[in-house]
Tab-separated table of C-alpha atoms in Angstrom:
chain	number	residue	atom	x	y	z
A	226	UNK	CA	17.635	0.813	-38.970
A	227	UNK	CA	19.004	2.402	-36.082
A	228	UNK	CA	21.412	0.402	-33.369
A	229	UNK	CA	19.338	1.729	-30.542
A	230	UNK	CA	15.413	0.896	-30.501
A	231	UNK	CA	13.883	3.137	-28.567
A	232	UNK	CA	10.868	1.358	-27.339
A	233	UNK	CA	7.687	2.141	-25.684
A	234	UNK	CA	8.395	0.512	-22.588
A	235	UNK	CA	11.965	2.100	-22.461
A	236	UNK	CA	9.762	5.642	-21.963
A	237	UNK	CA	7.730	4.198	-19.820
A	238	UNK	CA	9.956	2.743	-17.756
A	239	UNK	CA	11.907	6.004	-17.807
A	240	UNK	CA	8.245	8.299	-16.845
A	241	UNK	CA	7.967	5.335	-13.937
A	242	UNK	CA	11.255	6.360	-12.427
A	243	UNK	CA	11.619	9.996	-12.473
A	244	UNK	CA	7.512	9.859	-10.803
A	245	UNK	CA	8.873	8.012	-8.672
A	246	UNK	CA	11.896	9.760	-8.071
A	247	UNK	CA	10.055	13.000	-7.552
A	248	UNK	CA	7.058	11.638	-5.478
A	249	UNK	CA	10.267	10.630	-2.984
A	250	UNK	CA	11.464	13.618	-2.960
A	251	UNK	CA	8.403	15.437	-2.037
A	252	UNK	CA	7.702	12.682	0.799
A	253	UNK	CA	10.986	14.221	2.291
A	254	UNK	CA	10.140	17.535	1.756
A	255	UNK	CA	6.823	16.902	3.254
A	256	UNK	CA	8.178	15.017	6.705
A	257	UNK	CA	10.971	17.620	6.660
A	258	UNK	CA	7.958	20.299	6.888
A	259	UNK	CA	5.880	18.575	9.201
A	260	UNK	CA	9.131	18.208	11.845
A	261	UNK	CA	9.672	21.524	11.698
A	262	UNK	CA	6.083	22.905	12.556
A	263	UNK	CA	5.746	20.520	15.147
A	264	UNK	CA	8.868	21.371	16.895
A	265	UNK	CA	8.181	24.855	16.725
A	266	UNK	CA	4.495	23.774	18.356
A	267	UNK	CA	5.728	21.827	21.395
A	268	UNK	CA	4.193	18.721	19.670
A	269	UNK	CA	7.666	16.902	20.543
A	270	UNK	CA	8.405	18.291	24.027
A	271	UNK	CA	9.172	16.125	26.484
A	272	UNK	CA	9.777	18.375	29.511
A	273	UNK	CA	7.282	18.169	32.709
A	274	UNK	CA	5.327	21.254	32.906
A	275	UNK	CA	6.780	23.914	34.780
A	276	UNK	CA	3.996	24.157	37.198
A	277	UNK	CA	3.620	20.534	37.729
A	278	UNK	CA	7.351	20.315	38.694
A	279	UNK	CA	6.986	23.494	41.324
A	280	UNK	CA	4.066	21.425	42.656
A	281	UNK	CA	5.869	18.333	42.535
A	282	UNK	CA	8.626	19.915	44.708
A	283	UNK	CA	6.959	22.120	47.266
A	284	UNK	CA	4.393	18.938	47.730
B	119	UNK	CA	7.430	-10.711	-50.373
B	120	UNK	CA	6.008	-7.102	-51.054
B	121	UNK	CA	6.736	-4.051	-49.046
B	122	UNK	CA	3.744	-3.804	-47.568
B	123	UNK	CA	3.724	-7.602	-46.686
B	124	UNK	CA	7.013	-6.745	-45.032
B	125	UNK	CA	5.897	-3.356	-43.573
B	126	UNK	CA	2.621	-5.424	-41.429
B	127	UNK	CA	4.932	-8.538	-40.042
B	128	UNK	CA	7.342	-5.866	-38.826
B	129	UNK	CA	4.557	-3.950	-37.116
B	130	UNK	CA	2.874	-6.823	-35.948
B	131	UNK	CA	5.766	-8.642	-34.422
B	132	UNK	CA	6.742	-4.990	-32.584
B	133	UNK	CA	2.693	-4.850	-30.867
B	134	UNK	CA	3.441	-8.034	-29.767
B	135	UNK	CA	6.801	-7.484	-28.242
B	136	UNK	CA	5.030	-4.293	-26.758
B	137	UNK	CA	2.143	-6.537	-25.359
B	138	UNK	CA	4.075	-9.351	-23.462
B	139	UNK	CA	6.992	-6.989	-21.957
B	140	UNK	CA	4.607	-4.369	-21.325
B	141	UNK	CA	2.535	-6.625	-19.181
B	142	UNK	CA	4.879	-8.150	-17.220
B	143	UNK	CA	5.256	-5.190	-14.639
B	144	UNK	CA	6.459	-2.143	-17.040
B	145	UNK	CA	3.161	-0.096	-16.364
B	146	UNK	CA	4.162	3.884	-16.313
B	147	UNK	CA	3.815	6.480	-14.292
B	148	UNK	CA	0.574	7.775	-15.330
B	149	UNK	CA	-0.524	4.427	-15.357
B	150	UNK	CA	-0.565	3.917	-11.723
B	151	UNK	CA	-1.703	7.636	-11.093
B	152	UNK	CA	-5.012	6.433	-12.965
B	153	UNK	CA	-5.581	3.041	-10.790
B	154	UNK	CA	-6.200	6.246	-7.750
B	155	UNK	CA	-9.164	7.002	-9.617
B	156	UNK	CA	-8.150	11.106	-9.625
B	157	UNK	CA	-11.587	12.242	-10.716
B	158	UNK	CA	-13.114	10.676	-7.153
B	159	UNK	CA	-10.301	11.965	-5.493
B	160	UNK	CA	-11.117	15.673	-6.480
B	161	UNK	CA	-14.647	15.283	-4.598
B	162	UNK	CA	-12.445	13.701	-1.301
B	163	UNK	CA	-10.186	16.396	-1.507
B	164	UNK	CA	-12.449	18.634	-1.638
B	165	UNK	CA	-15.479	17.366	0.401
B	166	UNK	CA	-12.691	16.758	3.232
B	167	UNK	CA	-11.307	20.343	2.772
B	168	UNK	CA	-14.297	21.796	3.226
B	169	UNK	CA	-15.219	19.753	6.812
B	170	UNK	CA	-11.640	20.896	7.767
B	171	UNK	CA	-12.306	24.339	7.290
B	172	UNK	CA	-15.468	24.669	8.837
B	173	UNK	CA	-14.257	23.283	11.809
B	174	UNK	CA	-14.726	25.875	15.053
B	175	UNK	CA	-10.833	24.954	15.702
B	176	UNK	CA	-7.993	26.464	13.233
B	177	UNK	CA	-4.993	24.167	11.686
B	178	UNK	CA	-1.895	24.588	11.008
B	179	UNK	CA	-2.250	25.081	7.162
B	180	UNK	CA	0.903	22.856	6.452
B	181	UNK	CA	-0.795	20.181	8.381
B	182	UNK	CA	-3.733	20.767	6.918
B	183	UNK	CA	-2.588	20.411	3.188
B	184	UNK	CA	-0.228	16.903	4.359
B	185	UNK	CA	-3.641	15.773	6.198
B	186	UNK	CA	-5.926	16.608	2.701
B	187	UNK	CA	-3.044	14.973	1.331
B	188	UNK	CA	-3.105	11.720	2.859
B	189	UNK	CA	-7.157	11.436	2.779
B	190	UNK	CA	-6.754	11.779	-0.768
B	191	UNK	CA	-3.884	9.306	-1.006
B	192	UNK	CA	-6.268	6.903	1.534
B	193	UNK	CA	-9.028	7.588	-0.735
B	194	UNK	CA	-7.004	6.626	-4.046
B	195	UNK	CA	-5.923	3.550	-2.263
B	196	UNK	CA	-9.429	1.949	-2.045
B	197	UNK	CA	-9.893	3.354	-5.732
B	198	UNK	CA	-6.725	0.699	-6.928
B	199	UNK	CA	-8.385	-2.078	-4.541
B	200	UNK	CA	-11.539	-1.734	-6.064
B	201	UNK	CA	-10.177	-2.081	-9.524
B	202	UNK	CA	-8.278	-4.927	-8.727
B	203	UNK	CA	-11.045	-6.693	-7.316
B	204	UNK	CA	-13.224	-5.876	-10.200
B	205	UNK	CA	-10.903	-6.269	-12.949
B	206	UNK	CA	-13.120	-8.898	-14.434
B	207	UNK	CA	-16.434	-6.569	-14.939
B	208	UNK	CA	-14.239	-3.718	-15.772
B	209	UNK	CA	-13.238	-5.910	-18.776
B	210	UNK	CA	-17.671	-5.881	-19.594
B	211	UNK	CA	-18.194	-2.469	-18.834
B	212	UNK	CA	-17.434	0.125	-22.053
B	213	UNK	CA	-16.868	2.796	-19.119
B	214	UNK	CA	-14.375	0.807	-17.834
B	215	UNK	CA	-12.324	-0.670	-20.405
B	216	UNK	CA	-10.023	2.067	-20.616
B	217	UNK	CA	-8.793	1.620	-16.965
B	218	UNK	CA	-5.389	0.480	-16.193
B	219	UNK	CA	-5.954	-3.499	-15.483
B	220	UNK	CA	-8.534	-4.117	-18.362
B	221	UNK	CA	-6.306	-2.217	-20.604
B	222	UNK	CA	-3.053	-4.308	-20.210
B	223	UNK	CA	-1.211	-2.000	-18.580
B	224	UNK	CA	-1.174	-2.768	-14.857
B	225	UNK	CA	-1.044	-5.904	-13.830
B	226	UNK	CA	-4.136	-7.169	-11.019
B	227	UNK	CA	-1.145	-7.847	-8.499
B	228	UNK	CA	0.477	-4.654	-8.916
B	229	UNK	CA	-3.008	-3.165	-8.192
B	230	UNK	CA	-3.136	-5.190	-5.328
B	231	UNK	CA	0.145	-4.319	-3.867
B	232	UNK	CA	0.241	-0.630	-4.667
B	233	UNK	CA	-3.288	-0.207	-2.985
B	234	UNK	CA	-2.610	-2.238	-0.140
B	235	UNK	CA	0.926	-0.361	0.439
B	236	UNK	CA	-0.814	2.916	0.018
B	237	UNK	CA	-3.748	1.762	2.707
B	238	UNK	CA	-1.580	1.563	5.546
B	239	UNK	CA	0.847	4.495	4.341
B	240	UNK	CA	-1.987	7.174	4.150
B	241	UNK	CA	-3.255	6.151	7.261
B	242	UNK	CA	-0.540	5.895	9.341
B	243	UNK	CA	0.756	9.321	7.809
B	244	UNK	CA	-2.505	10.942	8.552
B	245	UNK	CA	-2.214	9.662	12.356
B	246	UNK	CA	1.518	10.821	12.549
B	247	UNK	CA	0.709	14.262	11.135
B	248	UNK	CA	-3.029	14.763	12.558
B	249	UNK	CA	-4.354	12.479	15.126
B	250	UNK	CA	-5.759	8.995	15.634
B	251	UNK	CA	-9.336	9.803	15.480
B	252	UNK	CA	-8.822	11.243	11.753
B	253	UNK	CA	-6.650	8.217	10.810
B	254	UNK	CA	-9.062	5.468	12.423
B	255	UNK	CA	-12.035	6.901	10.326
B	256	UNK	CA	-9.519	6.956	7.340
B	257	UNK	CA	-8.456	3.409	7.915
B	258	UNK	CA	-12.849	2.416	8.463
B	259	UNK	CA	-13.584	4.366	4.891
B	260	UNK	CA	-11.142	2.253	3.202
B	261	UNK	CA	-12.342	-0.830	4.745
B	262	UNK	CA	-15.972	-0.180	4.067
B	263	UNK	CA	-15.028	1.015	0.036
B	264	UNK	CA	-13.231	-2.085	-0.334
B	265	UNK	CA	-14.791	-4.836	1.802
B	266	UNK	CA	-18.377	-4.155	2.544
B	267	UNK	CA	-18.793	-2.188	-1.018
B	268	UNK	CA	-16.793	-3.958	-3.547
B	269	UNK	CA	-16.047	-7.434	-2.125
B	270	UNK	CA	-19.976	-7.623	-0.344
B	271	UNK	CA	-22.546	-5.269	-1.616
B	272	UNK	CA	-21.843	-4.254	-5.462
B	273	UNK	CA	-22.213	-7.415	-6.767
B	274	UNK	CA	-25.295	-9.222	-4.454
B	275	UNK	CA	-27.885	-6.136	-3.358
B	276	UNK	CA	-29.141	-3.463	-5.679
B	277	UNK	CA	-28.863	-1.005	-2.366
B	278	UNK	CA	-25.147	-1.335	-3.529
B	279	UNK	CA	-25.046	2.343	-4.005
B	280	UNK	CA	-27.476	3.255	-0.810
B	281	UNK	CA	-25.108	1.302	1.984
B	282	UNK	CA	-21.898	1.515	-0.407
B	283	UNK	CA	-22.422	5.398	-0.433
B	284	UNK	CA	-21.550	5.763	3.093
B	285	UNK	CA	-17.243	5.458	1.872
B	286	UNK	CA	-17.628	8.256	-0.319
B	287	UNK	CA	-19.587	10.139	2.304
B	288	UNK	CA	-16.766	10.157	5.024
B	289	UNK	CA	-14.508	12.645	3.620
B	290	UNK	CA	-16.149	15.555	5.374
B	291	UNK	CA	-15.867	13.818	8.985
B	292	UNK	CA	-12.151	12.774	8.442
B	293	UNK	CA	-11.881	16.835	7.446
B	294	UNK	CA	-13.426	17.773	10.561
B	295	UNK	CA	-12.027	14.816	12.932
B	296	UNK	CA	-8.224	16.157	11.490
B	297	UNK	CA	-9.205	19.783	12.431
B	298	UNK	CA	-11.183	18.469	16.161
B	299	UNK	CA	-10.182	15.426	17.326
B	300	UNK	CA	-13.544	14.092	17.230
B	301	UNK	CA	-17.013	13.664	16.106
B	302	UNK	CA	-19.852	16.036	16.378
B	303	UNK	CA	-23.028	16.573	14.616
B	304	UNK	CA	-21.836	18.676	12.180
B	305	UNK	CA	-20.040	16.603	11.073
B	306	UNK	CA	-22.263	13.930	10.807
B	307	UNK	CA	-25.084	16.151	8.995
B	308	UNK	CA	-22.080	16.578	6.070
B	309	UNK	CA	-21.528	13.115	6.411
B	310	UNK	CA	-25.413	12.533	5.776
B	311	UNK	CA	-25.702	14.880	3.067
B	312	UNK	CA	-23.019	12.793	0.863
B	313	UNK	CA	-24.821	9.721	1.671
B	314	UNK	CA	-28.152	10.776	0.794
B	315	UNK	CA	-27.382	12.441	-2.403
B	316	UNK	CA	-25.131	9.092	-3.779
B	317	UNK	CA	-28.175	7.051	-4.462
B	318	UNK	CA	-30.068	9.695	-6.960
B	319	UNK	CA	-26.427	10.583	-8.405
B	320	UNK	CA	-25.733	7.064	-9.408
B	321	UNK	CA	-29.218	5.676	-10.154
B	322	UNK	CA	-29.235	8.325	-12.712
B	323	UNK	CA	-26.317	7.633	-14.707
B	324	UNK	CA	-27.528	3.776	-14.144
B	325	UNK	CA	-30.663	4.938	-16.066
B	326	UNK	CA	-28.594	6.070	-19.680
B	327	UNK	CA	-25.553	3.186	-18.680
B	328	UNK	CA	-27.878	0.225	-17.882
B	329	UNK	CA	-26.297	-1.909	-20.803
B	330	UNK	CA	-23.140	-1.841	-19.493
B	331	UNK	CA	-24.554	-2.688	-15.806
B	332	UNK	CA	-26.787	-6.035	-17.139
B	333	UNK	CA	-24.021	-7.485	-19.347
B	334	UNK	CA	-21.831	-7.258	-16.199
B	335	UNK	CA	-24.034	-8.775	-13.833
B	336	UNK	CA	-24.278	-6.097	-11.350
B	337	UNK	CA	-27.182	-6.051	-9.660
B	338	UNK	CA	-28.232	-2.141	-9.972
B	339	UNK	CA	-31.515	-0.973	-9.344
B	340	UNK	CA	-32.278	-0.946	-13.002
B	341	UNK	CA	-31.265	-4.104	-13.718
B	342	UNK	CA	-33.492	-5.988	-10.505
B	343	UNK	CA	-36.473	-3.415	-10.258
B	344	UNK	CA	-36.882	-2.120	-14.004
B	345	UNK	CA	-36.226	1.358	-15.013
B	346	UNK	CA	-39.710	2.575	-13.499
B	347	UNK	CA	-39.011	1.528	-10.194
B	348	UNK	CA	-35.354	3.229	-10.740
B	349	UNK	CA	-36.994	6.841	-11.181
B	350	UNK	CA	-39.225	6.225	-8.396
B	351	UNK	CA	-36.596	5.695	-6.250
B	352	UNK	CA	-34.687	8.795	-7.191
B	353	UNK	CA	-37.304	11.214	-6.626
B	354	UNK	CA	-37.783	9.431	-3.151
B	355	UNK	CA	-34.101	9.404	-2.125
B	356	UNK	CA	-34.341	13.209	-3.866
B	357	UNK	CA	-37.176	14.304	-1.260
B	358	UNK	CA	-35.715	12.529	1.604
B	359	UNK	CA	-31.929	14.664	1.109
B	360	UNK	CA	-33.692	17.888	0.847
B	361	UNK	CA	-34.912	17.995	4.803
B	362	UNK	CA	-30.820	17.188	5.578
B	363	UNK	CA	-29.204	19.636	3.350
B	364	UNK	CA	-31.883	22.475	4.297
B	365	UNK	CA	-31.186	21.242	7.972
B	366	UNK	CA	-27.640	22.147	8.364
B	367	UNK	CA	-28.231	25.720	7.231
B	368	UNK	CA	-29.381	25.929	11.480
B	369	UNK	CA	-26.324	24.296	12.637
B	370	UNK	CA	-22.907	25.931	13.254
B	371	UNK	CA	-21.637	25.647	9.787
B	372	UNK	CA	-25.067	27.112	8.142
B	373	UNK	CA	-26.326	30.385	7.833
B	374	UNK	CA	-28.256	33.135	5.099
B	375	UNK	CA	-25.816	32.212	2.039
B	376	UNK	CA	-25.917	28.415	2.566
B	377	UNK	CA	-29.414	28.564	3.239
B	378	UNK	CA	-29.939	30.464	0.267
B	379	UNK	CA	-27.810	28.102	-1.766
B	380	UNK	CA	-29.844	25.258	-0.178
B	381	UNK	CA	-33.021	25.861	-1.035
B	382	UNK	CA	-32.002	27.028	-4.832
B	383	UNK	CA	-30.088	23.542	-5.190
B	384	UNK	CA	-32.842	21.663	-3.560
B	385	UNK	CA	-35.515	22.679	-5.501
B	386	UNK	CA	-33.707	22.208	-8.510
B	387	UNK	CA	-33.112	18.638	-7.535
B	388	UNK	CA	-36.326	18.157	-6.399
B	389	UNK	CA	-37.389	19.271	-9.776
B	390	UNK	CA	-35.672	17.118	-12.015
B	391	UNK	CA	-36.019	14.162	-10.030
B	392	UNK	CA	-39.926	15.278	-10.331
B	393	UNK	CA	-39.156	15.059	-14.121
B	394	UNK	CA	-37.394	11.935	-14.754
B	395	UNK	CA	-40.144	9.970	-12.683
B	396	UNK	CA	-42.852	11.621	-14.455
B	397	UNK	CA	-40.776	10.235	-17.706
B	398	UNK	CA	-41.397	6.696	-19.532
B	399	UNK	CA	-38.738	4.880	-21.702
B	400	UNK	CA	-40.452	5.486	-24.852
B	401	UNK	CA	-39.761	9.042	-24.376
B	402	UNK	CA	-36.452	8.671	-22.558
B	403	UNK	CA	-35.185	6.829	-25.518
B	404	UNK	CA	-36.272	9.137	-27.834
B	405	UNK	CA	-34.325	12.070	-26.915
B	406	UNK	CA	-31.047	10.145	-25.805
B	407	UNK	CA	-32.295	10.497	-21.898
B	408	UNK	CA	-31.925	13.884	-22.072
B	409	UNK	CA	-33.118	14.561	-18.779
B	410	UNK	CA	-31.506	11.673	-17.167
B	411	UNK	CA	-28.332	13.092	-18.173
B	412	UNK	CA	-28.954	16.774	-17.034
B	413	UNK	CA	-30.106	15.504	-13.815
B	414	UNK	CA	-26.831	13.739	-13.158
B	415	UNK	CA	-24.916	16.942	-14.554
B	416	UNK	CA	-27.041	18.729	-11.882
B	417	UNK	CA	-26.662	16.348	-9.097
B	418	UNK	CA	-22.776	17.120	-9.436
B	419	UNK	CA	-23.551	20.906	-9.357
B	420	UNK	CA	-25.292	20.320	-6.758
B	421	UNK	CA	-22.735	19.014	-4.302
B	422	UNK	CA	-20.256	21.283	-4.919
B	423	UNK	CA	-22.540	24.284	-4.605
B	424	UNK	CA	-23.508	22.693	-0.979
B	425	UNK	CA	-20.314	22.050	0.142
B	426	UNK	CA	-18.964	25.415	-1.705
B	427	UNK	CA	-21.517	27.502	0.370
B	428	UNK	CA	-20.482	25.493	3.669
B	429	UNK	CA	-17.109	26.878	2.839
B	430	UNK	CA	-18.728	30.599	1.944
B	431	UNK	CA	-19.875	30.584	5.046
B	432	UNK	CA	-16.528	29.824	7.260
B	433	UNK	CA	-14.606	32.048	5.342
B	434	UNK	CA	-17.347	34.730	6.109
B	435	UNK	CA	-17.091	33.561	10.185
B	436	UNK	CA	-13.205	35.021	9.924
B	437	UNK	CA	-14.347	37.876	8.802
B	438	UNK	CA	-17.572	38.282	11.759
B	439	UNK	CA	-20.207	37.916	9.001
B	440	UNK	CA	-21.107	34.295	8.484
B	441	UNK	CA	-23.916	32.308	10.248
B	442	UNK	CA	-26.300	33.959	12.012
């Protein structure tokens, strides 16, 4: 009989955390995506619009 | 004490190790991949894709795949709530046996958790990388799949499936909101054609699974208003889709091929609905409900040839040929 069982729930427990592992990891990729294609939209900008500002000063 | 003897204790003892620590919170992976119910998340995904695409405004196609992504997640989140809730008929049902909580292998608070966690996740995701308007509808689907369908309807009306319908029918408009910002009647025409064609769909597998619905207790049309009344009802609900799905052929997402598609499908429905009312139970029996079950293979057809042709028809619009 050998010293270490492997059991059932050892590979399951095993499956559960690399999933889990992985499914992290693709969150990140995923947030890490959506940051950059809203940056690159103007999604994040905070600036006043130009042409409000020029109206804001000459008013 | 024999060998064999030996050989059974051994293996007995080890299933019952398995069972207890297996139960106590050591579900795997796959495990909770199946309480997301991934063949009813194929139809979100792509009943949703399809409203996103035909949408007059374009998306960013990264945001678009996170935003299918998180419907589907939203939509797998009402699936685990719904088998927590019904764990106990799951555990009647033969169709449902094999599902995670029944089985052993998920616990009904895990369910709970993991569903409820995923909820608010795939919402608030959806808002963060969409807009509100998607992620509200989102958030309303879940609440109606889980509160007014499972919790309310399933188990005290036999229109379970007619109101119940509606969650699975939303898909399309959270597509379309994710793509718009809003509502329009294109998008509720898909929304319509879902929720028209659920009650035939399901009243005909109810027709060959009735067993399993009666020893559960849930009240399905075949179990309160007999089997005759049950095909009667599907060719009505047949008849009444047709007009919808023909309809949207004239809208901005129709044209030729969908109309074309449209009437094929619709007669075809039409058809076999036509068939299985003109059936009785003597004759269903005798040839295993034969027609019962090629009506519900068809009904699936059916839907994805729709929603396919919707799709036909918006990749045709890039190219200056769809619609009319």
């Amino acid at each position: 009989m050998a010293l270490k069982v492997e059991h059932e729930l050892h590979r399951r427990r095993l499956g559960r955390n690399i999933g889990l592992g992985l499914v992290l990891l693709a969150f990140v990729g995923l947030v890490f995506g959506l940051t950059l294609v809203k940056t690159k939209r103007g999604d994040f900008n905070m600036q006043p619009e130009q042409s409000q500002t020029q109206q804001g000063a000459s008013g | 004490m024999s060998d064999t003897s030996v050989n059974n204790t051994s293996k007995a003892a080890q299933v019952q190790i398995g069972q207890v620590q297996i139960g106590h919170g050591d579900a795997g992976f796959s495990d909770f991949y199946a309480l997301l119910k991934p063949r009813v998340m194929s139809l979100v995904v792509f009943t949703a894709l399809v409203g996103l695409l035909a949408a007059p405004q374009p998306v960013h196609p990264f945001v678009a795949f996170v935003a299918i992504l998180f419907i589907a997640l939203g939509g797998g989140a009402s699936g685990a709530l719904n088998m927590w809730w019904d764990a106990d008929i799951d555990r009647i049902m033969k169709r449902t046996q094999k599902r995670p909580i029944p089985a052993g292998r998920v616990t009904e608070g895990e369910a709970l958790g993991f569903g409820a966690f995923l909820s608010v996740f795939s919402v608030v995701m959806l808002g963060l990388a969409a807009n509100w308007v998607a992620a509200g509808i989102l958030a309303f689907t879940i609440f109606f799949y889980v509160v007014v369908y499972t919790m309310w309807l399933k188990r005290t009306t036999p229109q379970n499936i007619v109101i119940g319908g509606a969650a699975g029918a939303f898909p399309p408009m959270i597509g379309w909101a994710v793509a718009t910002g809003g509502i329009s009647i294109e998008s509720v025409l898909m929304f319509c054609l879902t929720f028209m064609w659920t009650p035939p769909h399901f009243w005909a597998l109810a027709l060959f699974m009735k067993s399993d619905y009666h020893e559960a207790k849930v009240p399905m049309l075949t179990v309160t208003h007999g089997r005759k009344s049950t095909r009667l009802h599907i060719l009505v609900y047949t008849l009444l889709l047709a007009p919808v799905a023909i309809g949207i052929s004239f809208t901005s997402i129709g044209g030729p091929v969908y109309l074309a598609v449209s009437l094929i499908f619709n007669a075809l429905f039409v058809k076999g609905a036509w068939d299985i009312w003109r059936r009785d139970e003597a004759q269903a029996e005798a040839d295993g409900y034969r027609t019962e079950k090629k009506v519900f293979g068809l009904s699936l057809l059916y839907l994805f040839a729709q929603f396919g042709a919707i799709l036909v028809e918006s990749t045709l619009r890039i190219y200056g040929m769809g619609g009319w």
